[in-house]
Short mmCIF file of C-alpha atoms in Angstrom, two decimals:
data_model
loop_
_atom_site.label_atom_id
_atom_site.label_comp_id
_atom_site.label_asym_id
_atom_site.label_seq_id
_atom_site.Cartn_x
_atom_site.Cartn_y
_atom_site.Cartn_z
CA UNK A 193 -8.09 16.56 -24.94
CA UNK A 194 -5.36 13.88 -24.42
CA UNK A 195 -6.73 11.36 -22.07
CA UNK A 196 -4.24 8.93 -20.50
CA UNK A 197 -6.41 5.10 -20.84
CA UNK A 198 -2.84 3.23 -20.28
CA UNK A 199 -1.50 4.68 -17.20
CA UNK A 200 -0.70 1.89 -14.36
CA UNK A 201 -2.24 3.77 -11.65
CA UNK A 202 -5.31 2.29 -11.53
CA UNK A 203 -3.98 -1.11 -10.73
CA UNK A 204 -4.03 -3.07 -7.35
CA UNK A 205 -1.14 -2.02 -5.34
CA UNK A 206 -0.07 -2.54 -2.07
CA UNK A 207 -0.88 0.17 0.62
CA UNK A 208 0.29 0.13 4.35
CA UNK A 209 -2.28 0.57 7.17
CA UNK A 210 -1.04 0.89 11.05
CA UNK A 211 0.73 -2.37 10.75
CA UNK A 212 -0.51 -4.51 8.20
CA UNK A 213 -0.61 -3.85 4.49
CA UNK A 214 -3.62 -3.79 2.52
CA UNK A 215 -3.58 -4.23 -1.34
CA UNK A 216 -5.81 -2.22 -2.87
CA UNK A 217 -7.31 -1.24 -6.69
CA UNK A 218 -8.99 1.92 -6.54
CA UNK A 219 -12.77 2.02 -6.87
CA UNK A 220 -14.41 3.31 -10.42
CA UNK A 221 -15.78 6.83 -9.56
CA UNK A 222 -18.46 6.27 -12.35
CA UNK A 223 -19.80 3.53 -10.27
CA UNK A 224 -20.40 5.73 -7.61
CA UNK A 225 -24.19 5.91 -6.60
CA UNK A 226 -23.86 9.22 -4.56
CA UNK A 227 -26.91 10.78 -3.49
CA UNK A 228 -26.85 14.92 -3.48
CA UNK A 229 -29.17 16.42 -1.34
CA UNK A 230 -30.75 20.14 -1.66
CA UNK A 231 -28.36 21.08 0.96
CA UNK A 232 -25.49 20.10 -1.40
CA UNK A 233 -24.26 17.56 1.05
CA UNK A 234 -23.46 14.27 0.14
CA UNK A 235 -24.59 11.07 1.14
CA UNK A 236 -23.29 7.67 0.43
CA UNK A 237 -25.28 4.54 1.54
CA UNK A 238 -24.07 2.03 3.26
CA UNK A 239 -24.58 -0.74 0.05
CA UNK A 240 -21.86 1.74 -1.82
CA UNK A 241 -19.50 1.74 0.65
CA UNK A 242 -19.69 -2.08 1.07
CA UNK A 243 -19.42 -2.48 -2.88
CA UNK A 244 -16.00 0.20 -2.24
CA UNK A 245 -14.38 -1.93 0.24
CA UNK A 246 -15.26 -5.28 -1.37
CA UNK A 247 -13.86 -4.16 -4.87
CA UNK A 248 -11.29 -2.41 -3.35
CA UNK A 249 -9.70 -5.22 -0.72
CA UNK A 250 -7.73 -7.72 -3.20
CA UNK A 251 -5.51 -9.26 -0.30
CA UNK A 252 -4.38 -8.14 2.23
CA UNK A 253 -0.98 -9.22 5.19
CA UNK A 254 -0.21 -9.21 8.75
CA UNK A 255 -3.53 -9.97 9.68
CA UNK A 256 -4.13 -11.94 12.44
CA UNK A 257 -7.37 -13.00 15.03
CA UNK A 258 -7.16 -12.41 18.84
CA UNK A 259 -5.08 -15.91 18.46
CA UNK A 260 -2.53 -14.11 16.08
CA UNK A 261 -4.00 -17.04 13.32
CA UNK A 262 -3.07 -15.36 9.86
CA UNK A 263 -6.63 -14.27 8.69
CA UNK A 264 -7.04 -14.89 4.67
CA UNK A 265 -8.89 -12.37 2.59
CA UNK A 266 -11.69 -14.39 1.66
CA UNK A 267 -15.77 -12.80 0.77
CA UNK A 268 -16.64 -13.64 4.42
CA UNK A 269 -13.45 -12.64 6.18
CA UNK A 270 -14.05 -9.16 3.96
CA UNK A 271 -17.41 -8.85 4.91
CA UNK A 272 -17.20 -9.15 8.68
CA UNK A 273 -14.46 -6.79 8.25
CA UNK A 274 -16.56 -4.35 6.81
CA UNK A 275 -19.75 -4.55 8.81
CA UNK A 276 -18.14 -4.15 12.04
CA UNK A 277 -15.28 -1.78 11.20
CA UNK A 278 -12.57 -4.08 12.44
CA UNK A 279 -9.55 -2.38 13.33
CA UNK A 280 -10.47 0.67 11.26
CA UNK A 281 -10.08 -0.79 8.12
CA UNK A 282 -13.47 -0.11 6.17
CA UNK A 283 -13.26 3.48 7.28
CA UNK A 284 -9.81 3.81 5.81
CA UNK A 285 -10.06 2.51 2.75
CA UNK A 286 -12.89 4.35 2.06
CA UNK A 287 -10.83 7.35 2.61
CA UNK A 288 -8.09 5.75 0.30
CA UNK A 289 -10.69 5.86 -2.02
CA UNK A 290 -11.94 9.91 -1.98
CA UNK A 291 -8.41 10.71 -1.77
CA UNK A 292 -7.20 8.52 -5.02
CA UNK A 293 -7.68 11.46 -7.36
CA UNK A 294 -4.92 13.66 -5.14
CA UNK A 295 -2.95 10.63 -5.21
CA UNK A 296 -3.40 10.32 -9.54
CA UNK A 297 -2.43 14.02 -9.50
CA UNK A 298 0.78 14.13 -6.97
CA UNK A 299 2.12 11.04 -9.15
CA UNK A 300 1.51 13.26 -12.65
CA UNK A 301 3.13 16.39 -10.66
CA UNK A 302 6.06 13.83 -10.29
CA UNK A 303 6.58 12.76 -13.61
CA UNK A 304 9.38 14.48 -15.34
CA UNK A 305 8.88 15.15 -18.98
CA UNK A 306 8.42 12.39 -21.17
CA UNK A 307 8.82 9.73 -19.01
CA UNK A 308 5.70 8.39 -19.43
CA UNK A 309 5.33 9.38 -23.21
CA UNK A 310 3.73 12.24 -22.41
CA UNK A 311 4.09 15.85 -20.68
CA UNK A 312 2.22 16.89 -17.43
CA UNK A 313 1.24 19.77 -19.93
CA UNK A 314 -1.16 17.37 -21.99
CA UNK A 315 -2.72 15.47 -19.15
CA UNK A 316 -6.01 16.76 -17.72
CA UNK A 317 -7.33 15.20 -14.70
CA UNK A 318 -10.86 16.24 -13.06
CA UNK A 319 -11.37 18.91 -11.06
CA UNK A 320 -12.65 18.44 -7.58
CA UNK A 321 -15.83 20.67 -7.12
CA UNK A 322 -17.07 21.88 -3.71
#
C-alpha cells in the first residue's frame, strides 16, 4: 500500500467563513478521543472539540468586536470564541473538520496523472464507515 506522508494537504490554509476568513490546519483524526456508545452513536465531549478548534484556528481576518476593533487570534480571544459559539465559528470549524477527509479525496479525484508523482490509482485513502 502506497501511502502519500508528503502531500501538502494537511497544512494550514486559509478557509472563508460568511465574511471573514479563517486559516485553518486540519485536526489529527488519531487524536480523536471519540466515545462509541452501544447504540453506535457517537459522542464527542466538549474537551475534544475545544482541543479541535484550538489546534485548528491558526489566524484568522476580518474580525472585528461590536466596535469593528480588528480582534487578534490570540489563546483568550480563541477561547471565548469557542465557549460561547461566537458568530458560528466553533460549530463550523468543527464541521470543517469531519468533512476534511471528502475534501483530501475531491483534491486526489482532481489530480491528473502524475502530477503529484503519483496516480489516483496508487493512493488509498480511508473509508468512511457508518
Amino acid at each position: 500500500m502506497k501511502l502519500q506522508m508528503s502531500r501538502e494537504t494537511y497544512k494550514a490554509r486559509w478557509v472563508k467563513y460568511e465574511d471573514c476568513e479563517l486559516f485553518l490546519r486540519p485536526y489529527p483524526i488519531g487524536r480523536n478521543d471519540f466515545i462509541m456508545s452501544v447504540d453506535q452513536s457517537l459522542t464527542v465531549p466538549g474537551e475534544q472539540r475545544k482541543s479541535i478548534f484550538m489546534y485548528s484556528v491558526e489566524n484568522w481576518r476580518k474580525i472585528v468586536d461590536s466596535n469593528d476593533k480588528e480582534l487578534k487570534c490570540t489563546k483568550e480571544t480563541k477561547e471565548r470564541v469557542f465557549d460561547y459559539n461566537l458568530g458560528g465559528i466553533a460549530g463550523f470549524v468543527y464541521s470543517w473538520n469531519v468533512g476534511f477527509e471528502s475534501i483530501i479525496k475531491g483534491e486526489l479525484e482532481n489530480l491528473q496523472h502524475g502530477q503529484d508523482g503519483s496516480s489516483a490509482k496508487e493512493v488509498h485513502l480511508a473509508e468512511n464507515v457508518e
